Coordinates of C-alpha atoms in Angstrom, one line a residue:
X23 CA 10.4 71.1 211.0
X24 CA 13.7 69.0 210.5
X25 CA 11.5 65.8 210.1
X26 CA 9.1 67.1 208.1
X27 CA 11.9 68.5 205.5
X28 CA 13.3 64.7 205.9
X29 CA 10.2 63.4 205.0
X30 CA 9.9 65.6 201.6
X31 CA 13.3 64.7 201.0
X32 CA 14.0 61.6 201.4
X33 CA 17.5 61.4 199.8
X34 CA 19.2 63.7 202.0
X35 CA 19.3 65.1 205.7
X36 CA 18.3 68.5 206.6
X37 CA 21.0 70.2 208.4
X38 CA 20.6 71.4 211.6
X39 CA 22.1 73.9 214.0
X40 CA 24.3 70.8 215.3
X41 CA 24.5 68.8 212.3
X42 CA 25.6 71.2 209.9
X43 CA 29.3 71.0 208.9
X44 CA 31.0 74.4 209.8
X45 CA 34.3 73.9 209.2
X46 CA 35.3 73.6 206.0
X47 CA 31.2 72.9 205.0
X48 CA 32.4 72.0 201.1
X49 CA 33.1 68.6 202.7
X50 CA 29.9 67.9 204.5
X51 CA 27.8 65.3 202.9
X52 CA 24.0 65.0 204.3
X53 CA 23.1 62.4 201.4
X54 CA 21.7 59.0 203.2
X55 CA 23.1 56.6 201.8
X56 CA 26.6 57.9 201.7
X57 CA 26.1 58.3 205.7
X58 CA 24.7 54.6 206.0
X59 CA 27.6 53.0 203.6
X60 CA 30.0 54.7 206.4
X61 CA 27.9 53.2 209.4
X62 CA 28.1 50.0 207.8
X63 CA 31.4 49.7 206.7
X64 CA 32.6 50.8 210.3
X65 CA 32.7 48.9 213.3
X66 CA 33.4 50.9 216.5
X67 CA 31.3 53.9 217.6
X68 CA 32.4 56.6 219.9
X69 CA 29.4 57.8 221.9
X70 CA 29.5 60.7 223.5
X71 CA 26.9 61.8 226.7
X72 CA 26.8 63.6 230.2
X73 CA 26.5 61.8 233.5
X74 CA 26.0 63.8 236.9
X75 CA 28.2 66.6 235.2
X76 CA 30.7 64.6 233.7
X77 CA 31.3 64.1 230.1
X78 CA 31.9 60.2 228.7
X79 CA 33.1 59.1 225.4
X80 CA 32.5 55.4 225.4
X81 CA 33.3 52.8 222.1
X82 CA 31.6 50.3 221.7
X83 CA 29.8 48.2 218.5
X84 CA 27.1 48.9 217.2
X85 CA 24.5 47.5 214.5
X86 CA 21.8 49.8 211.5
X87 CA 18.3 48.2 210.6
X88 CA 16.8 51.1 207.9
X89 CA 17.3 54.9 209.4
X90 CA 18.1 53.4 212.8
X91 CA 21.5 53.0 214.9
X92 CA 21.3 50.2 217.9
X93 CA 24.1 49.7 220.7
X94 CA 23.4 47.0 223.0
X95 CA 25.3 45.6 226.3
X96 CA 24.6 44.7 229.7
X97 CA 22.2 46.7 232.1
X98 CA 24.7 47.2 234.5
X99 CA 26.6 49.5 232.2
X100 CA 26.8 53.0 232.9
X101 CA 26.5 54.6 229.6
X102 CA 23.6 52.4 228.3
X103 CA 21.7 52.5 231.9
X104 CA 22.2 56.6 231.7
X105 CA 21.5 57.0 227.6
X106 CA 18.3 54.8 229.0
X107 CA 16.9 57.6 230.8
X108 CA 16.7 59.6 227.7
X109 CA 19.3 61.8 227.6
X110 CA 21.2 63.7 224.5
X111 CA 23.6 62.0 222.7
X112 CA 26.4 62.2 220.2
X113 CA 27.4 59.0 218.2
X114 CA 30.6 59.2 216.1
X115 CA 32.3 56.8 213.8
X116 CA 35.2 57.4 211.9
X117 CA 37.2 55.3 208.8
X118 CA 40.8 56.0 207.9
X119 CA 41.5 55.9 204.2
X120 CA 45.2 57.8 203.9
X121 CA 47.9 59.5 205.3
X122 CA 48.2 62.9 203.4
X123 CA 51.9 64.3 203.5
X124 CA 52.3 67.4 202.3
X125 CA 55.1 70.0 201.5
X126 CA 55.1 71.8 204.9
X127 CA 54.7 70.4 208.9
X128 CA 51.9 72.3 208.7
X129 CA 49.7 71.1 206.0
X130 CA 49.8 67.3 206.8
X131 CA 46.5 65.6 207.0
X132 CA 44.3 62.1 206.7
X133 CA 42.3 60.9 204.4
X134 CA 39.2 59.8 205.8
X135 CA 35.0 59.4 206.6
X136 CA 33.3 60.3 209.4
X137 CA 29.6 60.4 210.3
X138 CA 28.3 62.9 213.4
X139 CA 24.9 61.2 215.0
X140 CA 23.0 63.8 217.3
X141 CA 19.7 63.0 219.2
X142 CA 18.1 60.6 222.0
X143 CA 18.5 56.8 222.5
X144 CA 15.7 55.2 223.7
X145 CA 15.5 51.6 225.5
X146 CA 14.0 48.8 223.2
X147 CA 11.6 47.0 224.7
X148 CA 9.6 45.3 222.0
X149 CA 11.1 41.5 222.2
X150 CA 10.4 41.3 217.8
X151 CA 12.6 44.7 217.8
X152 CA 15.5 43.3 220.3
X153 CA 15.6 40.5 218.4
X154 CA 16.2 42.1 214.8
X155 CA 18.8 44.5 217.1
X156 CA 20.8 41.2 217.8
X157 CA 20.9 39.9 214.5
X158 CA 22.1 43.3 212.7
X159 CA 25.0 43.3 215.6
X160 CA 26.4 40.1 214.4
X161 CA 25.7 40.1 210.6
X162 CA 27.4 43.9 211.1
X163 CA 30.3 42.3 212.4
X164 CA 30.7 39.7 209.7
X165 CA 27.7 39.3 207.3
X166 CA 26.4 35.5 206.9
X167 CA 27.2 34.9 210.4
X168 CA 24.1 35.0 212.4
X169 CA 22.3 32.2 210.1
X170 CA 25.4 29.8 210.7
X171 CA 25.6 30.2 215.2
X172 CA 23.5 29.2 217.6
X173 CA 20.6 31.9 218.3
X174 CA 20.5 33.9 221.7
X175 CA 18.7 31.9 224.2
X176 CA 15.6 33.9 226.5
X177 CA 18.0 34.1 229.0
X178 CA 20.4 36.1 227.1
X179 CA 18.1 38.8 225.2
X180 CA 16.6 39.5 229.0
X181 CA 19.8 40.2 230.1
X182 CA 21.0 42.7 227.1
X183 CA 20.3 46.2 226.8
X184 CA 19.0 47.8 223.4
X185 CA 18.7 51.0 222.7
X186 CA 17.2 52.7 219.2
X187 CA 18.9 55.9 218.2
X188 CA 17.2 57.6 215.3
X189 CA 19.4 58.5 212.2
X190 CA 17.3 61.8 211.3
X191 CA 20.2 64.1 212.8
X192 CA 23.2 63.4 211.1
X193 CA 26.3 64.5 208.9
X194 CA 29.2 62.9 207.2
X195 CA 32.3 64.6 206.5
X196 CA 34.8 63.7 204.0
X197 CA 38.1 64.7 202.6
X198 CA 39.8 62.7 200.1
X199 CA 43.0 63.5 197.8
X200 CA 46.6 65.0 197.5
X201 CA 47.8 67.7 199.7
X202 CA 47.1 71.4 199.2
X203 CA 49.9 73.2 199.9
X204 CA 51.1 76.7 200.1
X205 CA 51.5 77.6 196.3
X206 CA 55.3 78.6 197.2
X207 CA 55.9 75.2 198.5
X208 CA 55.0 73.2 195.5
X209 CA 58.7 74.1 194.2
X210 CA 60.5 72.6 197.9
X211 CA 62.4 69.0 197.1
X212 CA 59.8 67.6 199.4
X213 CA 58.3 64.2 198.2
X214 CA 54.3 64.7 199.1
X215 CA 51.3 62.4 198.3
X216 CA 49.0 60.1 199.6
X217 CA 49.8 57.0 201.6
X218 CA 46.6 55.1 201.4
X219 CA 45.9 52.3 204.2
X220 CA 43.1 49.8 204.1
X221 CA 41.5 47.5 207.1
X222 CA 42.6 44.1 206.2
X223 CA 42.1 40.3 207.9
X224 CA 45.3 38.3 208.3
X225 CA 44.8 34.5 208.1
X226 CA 41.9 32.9 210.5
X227 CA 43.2 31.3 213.7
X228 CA 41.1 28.3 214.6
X229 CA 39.8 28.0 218.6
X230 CA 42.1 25.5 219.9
X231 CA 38.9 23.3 220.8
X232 CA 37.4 23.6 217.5
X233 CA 37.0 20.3 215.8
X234 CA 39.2 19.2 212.9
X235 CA 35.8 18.5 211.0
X236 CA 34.9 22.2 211.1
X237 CA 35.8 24.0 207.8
X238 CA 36.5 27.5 207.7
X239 CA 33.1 29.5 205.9
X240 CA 33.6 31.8 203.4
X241 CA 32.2 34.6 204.8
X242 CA 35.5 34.0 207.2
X243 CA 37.8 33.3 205.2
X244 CA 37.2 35.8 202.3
X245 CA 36.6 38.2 205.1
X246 CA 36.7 42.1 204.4
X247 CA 35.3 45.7 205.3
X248 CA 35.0 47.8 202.3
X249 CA 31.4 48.4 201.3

């Protein structure tokens, strides 16, 4: 039922039991492209899964090709040899936009956007697919990249571990703004507002063996997150 309501409407998610945003639903967002420009301006994913009775929440980077999420790593690790097998899973990335300082102790809060991923990862095994996999990891880490390094040799795609996780059950949540205090605190000699904070790059350090020849790219140097 869920895909087929996706399929009609192409623009936005259907929410489901686990998708939907309960608490406080006015800032749930199901709109596709609002939960892509999150994944994609985001670089660490929390992903959450059971293993012989015991709960994991594991970070780790991640890559989007289209309506597709793909981690990667080595097949000795536990999370990606367990999520292999086809198990439920819950993906989770978060950005921090402010910190909201209110009035009262009690009302503090962030500023920030965070998409909820529910469903099953399942193991890659098409070598075309892997290989598209690799590329979005690196050009999601710092677009331009992939065209400029050396490409992954046989030896390396055999030994990393893809896995596809569909984007069909998802949410973003979002709160953004001043604080909302109690109405009787708006008269306190508090100062309350917004501090904003933004991912940054300092200057790029060279590798110590890099060659003096070796100019820094642009895609380094005028390096930056926000999407």
């Amino acid at each position: 039922m869920t895909t087929e309501q996706n399929r009609l409407n192409p623009e936005k998610l259907t929410p489901t039991d686990r998708s939907q945003i309960k608490r406080l639903p006015q800032r749930g967002e199901y709109d596709r492209q609002v939960i892509y420009q999150i994944l994609d301006e985001g670089l660490i994913c929390h992903v959450g899964f059971e293993a012989n009775g015991q709960p994991f929440v594991i970070p780790t980077a991640y890559g989007r090709i289209g309506d597709r999420l793909y981690i990667h790593g080595s097949p000795a690790s536990r999370m990606l040899r367990t999520l292999k097998k086809g198990i439920e899973v819950c993906v989770t990335v978060t950005l921090l936009d402010g910190l909201v300082l209110a009035r009262s102790a009690f009302h503090h809060s962030m500023n920030y956007r965070s998409v909820v991923v529910f469903g099953t990862a399942t193991w890659v095994e098409s070598e075309a697919e892997k290989g598209e996999a690799l590329k979005a990891f690196t050009e999601h880490i710092i677009p331009g990249r992939w065209d400029e390094v050396r490409q992954p040799t046989p030896q390396e795609v055999a030994g990393t571990l893809v896995l596809s996780l569909p984007l069909t059950e998802a949410s973003a949540k979002i709160r953004s703004g001043p604080p909302i205090d109690d109405e009787a605190d708006y008269a306190l000699p508090v100062w309350a507002g917004e501090l904003p904070l933004k991912f940054m790059a300092l200057s790029p350090i060279p590798d110590p063996r890099l060659t003096l020849d070796v100019p820094i790219p642009g895609h380094v140097e005028n390096y930056g997150r926000s999407m």
